[in-house]
Coordinates of C-alpha atoms in Angstrom, one line a residue:
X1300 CA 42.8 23.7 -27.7
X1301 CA 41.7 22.9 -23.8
X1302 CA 38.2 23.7 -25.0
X1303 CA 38.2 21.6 -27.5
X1304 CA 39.3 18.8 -25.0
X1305 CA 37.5 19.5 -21.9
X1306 CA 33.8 18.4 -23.8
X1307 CA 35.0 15.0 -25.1
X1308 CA 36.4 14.7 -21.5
X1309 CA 33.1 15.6 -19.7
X1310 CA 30.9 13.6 -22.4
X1311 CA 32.9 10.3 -21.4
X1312 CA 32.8 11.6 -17.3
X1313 CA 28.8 11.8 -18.0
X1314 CA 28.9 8.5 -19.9
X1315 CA 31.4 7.0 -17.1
X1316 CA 28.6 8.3 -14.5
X1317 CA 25.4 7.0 -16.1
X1318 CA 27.3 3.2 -16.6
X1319 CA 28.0 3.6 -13.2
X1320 CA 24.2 4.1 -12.0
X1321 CA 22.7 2.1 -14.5
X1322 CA 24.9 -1.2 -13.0
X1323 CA 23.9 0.0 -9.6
X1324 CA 20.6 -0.3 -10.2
X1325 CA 20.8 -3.9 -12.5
X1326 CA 22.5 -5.8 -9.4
X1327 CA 20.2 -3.5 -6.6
X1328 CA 16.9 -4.3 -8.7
X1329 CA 15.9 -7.2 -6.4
X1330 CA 15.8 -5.1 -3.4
X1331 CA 14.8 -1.8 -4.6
X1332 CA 11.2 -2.4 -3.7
X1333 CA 12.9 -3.7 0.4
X1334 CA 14.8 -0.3 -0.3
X1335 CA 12.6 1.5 -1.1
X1336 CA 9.6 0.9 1.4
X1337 CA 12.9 0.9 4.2
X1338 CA 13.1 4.7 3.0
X1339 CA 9.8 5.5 3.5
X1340 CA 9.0 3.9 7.1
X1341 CA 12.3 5.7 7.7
X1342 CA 11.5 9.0 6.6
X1343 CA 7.8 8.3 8.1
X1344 CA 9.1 7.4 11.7
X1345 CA 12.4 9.4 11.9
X1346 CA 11.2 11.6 14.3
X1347 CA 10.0 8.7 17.2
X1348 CA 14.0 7.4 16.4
X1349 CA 15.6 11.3 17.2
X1350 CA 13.7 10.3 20.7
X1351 CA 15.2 6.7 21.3
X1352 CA 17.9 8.4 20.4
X1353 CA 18.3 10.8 23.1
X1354 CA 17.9 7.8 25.8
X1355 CA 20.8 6.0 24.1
X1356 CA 23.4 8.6 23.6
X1357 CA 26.4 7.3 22.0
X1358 CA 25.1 4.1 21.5
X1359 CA 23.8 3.7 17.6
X1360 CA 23.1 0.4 16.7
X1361 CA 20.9 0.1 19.9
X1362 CA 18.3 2.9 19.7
X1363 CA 18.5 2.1 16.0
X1364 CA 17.7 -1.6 17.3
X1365 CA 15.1 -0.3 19.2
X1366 CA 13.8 1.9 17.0
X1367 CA 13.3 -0.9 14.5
X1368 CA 11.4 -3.3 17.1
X1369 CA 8.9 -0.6 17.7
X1370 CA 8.4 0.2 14.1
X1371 CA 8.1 -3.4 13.6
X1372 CA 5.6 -3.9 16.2
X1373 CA 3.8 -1.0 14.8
X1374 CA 3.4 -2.0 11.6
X1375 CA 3.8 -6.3 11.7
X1376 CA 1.8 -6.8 14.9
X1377 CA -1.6 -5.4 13.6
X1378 CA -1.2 -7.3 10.4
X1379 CA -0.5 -10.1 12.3
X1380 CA -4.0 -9.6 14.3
X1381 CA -5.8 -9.2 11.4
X1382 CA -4.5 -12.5 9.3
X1383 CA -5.2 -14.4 12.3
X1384 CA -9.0 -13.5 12.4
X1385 CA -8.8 -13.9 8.3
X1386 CA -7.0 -17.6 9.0
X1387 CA -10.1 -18.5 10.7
X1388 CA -13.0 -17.2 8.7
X1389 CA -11.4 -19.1 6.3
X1390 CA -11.6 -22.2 8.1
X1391 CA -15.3 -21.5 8.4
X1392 CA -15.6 -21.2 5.0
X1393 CA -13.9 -24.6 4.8
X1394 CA -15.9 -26.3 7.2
X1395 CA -19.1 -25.0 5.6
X1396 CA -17.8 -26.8 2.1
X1397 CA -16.8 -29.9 4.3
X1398 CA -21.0 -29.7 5.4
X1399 CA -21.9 -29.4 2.1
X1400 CA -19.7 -32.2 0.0
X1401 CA -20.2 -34.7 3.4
X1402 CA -24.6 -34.5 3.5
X1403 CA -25.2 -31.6 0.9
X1404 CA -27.0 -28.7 1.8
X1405 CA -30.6 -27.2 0.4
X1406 CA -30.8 -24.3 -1.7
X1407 CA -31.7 -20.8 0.2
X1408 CA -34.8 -19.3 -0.8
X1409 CA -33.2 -15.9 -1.2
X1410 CA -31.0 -17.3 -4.1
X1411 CA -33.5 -17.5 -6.7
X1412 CA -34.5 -13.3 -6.1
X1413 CA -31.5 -12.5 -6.9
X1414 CA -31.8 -10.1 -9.9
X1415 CA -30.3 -11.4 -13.4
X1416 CA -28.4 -14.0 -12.0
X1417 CA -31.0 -16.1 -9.7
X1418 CA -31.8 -19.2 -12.0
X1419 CA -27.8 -19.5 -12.8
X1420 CA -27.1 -19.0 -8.6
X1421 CA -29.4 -21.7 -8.2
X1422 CA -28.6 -24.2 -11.0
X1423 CA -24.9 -24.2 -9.7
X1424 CA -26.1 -24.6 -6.3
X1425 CA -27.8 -27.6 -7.2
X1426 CA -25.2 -28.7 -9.0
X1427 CA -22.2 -28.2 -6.6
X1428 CA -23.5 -27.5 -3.0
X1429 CA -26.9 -29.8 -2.9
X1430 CA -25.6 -32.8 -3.8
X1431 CA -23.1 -34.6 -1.9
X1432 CA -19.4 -35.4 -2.7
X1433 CA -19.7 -33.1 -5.9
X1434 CA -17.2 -31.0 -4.5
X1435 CA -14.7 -33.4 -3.6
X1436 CA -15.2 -35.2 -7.0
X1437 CA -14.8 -31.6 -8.9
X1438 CA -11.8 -31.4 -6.9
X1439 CA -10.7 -35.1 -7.9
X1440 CA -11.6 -33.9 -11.8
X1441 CA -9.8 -30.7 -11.7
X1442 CA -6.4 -32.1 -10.3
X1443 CA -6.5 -35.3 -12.8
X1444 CA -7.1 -32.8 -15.8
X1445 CA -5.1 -29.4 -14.8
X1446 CA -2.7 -31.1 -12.1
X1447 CA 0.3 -29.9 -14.2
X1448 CA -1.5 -26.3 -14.5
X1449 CA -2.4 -26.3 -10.5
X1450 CA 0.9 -27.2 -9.1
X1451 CA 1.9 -23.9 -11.5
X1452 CA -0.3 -21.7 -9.9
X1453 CA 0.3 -22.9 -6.7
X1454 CA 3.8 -22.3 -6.8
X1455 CA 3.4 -18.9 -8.3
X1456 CA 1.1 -17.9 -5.6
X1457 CA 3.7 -19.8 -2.7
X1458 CA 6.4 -17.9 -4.6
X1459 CA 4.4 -14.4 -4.5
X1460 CA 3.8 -15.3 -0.9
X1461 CA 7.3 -15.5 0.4
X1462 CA 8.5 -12.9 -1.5
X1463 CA 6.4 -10.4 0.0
X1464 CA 7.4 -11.9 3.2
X1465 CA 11.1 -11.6 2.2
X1466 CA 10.6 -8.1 1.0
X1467 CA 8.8 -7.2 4.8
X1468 CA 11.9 -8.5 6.2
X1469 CA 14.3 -7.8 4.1
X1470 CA 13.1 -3.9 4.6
X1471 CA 13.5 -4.5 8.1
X1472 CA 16.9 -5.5 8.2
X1473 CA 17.9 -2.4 6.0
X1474 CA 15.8 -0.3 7.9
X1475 CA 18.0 -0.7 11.2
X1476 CA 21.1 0.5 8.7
X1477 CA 19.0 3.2 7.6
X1478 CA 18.5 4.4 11.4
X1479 CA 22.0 3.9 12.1
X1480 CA 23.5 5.7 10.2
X1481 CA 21.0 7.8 8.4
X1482 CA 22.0 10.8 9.4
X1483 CA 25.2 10.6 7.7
X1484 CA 23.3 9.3 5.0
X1485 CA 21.3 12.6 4.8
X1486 CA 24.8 14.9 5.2
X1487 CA 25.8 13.2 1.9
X1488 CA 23.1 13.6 0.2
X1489 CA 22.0 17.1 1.3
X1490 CA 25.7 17.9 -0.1
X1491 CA 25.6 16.1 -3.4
X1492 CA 22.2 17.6 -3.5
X1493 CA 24.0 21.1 -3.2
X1494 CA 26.6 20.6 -5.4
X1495 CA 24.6 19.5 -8.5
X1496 CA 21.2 21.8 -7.8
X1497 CA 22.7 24.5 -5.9
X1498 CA 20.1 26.6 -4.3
X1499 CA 17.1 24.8 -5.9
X1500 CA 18.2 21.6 -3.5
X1501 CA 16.8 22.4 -0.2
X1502 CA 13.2 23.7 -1.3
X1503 CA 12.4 20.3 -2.7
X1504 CA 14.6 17.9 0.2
X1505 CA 12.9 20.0 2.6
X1506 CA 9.2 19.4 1.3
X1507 CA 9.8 15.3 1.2
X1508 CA 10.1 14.4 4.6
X1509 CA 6.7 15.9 5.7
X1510 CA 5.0 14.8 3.0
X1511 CA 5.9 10.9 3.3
X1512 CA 5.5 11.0 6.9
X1513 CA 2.0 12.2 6.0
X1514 CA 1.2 9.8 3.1
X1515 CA 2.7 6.4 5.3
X1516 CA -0.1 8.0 8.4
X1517 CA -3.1 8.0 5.3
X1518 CA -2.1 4.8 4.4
X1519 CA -1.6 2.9 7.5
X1520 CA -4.1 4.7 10.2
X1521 CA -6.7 5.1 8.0
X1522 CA -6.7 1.7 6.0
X1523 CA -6.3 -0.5 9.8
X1524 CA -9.2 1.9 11.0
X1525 CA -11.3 1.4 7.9
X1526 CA -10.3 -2.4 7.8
X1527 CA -11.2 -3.4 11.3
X1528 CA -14.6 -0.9 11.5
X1529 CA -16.3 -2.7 8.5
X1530 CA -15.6 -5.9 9.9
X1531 CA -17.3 -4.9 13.1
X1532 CA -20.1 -3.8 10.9
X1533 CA -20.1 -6.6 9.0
X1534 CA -20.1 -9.2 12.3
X1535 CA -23.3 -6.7 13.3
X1536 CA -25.0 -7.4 10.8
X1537 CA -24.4 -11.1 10.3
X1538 CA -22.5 -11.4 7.1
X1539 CA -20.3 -14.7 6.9
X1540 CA -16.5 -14.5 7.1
X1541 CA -16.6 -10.9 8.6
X1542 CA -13.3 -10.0 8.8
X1543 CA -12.3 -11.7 5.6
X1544 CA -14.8 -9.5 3.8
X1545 CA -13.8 -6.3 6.2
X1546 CA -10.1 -6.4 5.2
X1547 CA -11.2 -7.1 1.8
X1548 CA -12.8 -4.5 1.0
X1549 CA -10.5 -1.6 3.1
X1550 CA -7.6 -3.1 0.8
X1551 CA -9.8 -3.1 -2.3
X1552 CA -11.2 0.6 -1.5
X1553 CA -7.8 1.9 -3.7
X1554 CA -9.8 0.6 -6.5
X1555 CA -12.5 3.7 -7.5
X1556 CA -16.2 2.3 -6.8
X1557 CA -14.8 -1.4 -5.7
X1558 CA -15.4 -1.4 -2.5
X1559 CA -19.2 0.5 -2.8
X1560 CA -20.0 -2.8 -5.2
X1561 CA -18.9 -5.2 -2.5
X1562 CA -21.0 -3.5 -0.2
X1563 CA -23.7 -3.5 -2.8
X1564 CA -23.6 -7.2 -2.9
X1565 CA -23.5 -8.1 0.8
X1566 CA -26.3 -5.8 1.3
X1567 CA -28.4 -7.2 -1.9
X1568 CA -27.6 -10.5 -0.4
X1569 CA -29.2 -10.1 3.2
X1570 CA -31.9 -8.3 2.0
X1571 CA -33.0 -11.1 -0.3
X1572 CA -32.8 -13.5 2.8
X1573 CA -34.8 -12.0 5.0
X1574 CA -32.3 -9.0 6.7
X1575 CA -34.0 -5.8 5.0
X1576 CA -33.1 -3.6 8.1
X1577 CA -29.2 -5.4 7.9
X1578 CA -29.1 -5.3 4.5
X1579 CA -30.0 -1.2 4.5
X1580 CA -27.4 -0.8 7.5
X1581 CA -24.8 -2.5 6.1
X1582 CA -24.9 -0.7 2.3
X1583 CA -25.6 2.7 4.6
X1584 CA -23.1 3.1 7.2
X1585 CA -20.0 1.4 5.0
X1586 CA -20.8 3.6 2.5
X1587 CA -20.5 6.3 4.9
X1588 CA -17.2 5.0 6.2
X1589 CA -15.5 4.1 2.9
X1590 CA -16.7 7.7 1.3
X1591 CA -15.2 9.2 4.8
X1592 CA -11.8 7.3 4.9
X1593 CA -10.7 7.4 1.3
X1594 CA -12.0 10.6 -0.1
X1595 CA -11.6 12.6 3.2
X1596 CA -10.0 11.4 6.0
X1597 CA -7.7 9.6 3.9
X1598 CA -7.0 12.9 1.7
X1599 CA -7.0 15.3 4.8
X1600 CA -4.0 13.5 6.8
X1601 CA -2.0 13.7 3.5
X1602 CA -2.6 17.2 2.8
X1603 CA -1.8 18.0 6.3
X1604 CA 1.6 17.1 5.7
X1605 CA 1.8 18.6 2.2
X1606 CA -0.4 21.4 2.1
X1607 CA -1.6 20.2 -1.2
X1608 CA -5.0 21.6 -2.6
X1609 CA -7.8 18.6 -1.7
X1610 CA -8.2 17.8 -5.3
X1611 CA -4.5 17.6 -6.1
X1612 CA -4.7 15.1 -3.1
X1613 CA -6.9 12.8 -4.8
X1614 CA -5.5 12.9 -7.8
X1615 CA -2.0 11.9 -6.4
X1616 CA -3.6 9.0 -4.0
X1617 CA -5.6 7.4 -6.9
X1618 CA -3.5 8.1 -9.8
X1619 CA -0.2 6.6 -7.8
X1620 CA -2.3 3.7 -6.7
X1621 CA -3.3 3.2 -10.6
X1622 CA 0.1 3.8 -11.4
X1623 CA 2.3 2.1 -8.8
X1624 CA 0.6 0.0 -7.2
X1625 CA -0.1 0.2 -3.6
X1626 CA 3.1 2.1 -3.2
X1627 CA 2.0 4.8 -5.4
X1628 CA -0.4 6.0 -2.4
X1629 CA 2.8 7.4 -1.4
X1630 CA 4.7 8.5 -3.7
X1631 CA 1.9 10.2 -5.8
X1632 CA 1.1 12.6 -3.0
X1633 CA 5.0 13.8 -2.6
X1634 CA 5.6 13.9 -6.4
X1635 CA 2.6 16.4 -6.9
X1636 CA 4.7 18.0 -3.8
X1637 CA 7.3 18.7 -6.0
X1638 CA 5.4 19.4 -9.1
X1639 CA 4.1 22.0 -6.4
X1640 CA 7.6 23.3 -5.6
X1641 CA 8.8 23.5 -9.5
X1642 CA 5.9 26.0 -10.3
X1643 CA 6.5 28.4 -7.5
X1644 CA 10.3 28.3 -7.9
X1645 CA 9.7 28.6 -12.0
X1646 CA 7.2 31.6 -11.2
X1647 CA 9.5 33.2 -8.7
X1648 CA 12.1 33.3 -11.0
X1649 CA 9.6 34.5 -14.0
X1650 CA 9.1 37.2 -11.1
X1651 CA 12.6 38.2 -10.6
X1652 CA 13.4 37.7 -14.5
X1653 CA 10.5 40.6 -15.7
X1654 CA 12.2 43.5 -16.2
X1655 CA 11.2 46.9 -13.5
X1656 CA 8.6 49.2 -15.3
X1657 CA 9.5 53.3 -16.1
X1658 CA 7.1 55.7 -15.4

């Protein structure tokens, strides 16, 4: 008769459970992105906050303070260096369009080489850049017709904007939480870990840490590197908007063969005016950087950290990224990690499961 209780009575504890998570994660679902990237830095820079630690002994919330400034400046204060040089190729752009609508300006003779597209480059030329005041009066035209469909985008895009600025934050502010008290957090979980996987709980917990730590360095070394050393090139060799174009192109180099068809373009482009030996350098060299940073450097940090095989390293940087977003770069590497774990604990238990053999 208590058998024949006890399973209704865990079916409706399971049931009670799942309700329970599922309405945790309905009123978290704002954050969980904030929460989710405050794990990773976390995880990623525990092991500079065990040392701020050790200056501030018995004082939490300060080294976690601390800790949090540092990561901040870290991570924020490059951005910040990079937007500011992107702010003003921007306003170079602008003041080139401000030359153009105010007197005009001629068409290059470059333009019309270009392969396919030259007579169309030109005719819009003509029609847009030669002539003065036709951009301000597309602009005029464009806001009388679509105002109603460009104060939407607009919006959207402020919207986007300070959301991702709110999620930085936001990620922040739980990331000082997360080094105050995350070792406590971490007793908890390593024992609800136990209790519900038993011995098969501390191969995988222990496999995480180094593996995120290794993904954050792939992502954020290696992209800043790549980001600011084609926008050297690309000041070398005289492209317009340099470091617009630089960062560009490091962000877009997630994308498989993106980046070598912006680099494709530039170069096409200076060699038709007149910059052969630019044109040859620029195409050459970033090549050489993009194909070093993203499918080895890139790769080689992150298996460092999780002694992955190469190619299962690629596969989890550019399949998460396809996936996920730019957050799959992470999380793509350390799933594989565990996918790596579940096939040597399933084949050490075939192991110990095959029976001895009689001779």
């Amino acid at each position: 008769m208590a058998e024949h209780l006890r399973q209704p009575k865990s079916l409706i504890s399971t049931l009670f459970t799942i309700l329970i998570l599922l309405g945790a994660a309905v009123v978290l679902s704002p954050f969980l992105l904030s929460i989710l990237w405050a794990g990773i830095i976390a995880t990623a820079f525990w092991p500079l906050h065990c040392r701020i630690r050790t200056r501030f002994p018995g004082r939490p919330n300060t080294a976690a303070f601390i800790t949090t400034l540092v990561v901040a400046f870290l991570l924020v204060g490059p951005m910040i260096g990079l937007i500011v040089f992107m702010v003003r190729d921007v306003l170079h752009i602008t003041t080139f369009l401000r030359l153009a609508d105010k007197q005009g300006v001629a068409v290059p003779d470059w333009l019309s080489h270009v392969p396919a597209m030259g007579d169309f480059l030109v005719q819009k030329w003509k029609e847009y850049l030669s002539i003065p005041e036709q951009i301000s009066g597309l602009l005029r035209d464009t806001f009388t017709q679509r105002l109603g469909a460009i104060q939407g985008t607009a919006s959207a895009i402020l919207l986007e904007l300070l959301g991702r600025v709110a999620t930085l934050f936001f990620a922040l502010w739980v990331l000082f939480f997360f080094y105050r008290d995350g070792s406590a957090i971490s007793i908890r979980m390593n024992r609800i870990g136990n209790d519900w996987l038993g011995q098969r709980w501390r191969p995988y917990v222990s496999h995480m840490p180094p593996a995120l730590r290794a993904a954050v360095n792939g992502l954020v070394i290696v992209s800043f590197a790549e980001a600011v050393i084609l926008s050297g090139l690309f000041a070398l060799c005289g492209v317009y908007a340099p470091v617009l174009l630089g960062t560009t192109t490091a962000v877009i180099a997630f994308v498989p063969m993106a980046a070598p068809g912006v680099l494709g373009i530039l170069g096409t482009v200076l060699f038709l005016s007149g910059h052969g030996v630019a044109g040859i350098v620029l195409v050459s060299v970033g090549m050489l950087v993009v194909m070093i940073a993203d499918y080895l450097i890139r790769p080689l940090f992150i298996q460092g950290g999780t002694h992955l095989p190469f190619l299962a390293v690629l596969f989890g940087v550019f399949g998460g990224v396809v996936t996920m977003g730019i957050v799959g770069l992470i999380i793509g590497p350390v799933l594989l990690v565990l996918l790596v774990v579940f096939f040597d604990e399933a084949s050490h238990a075939h192991h110990h499961d095959q029976p001895e053999s009689i001779n």
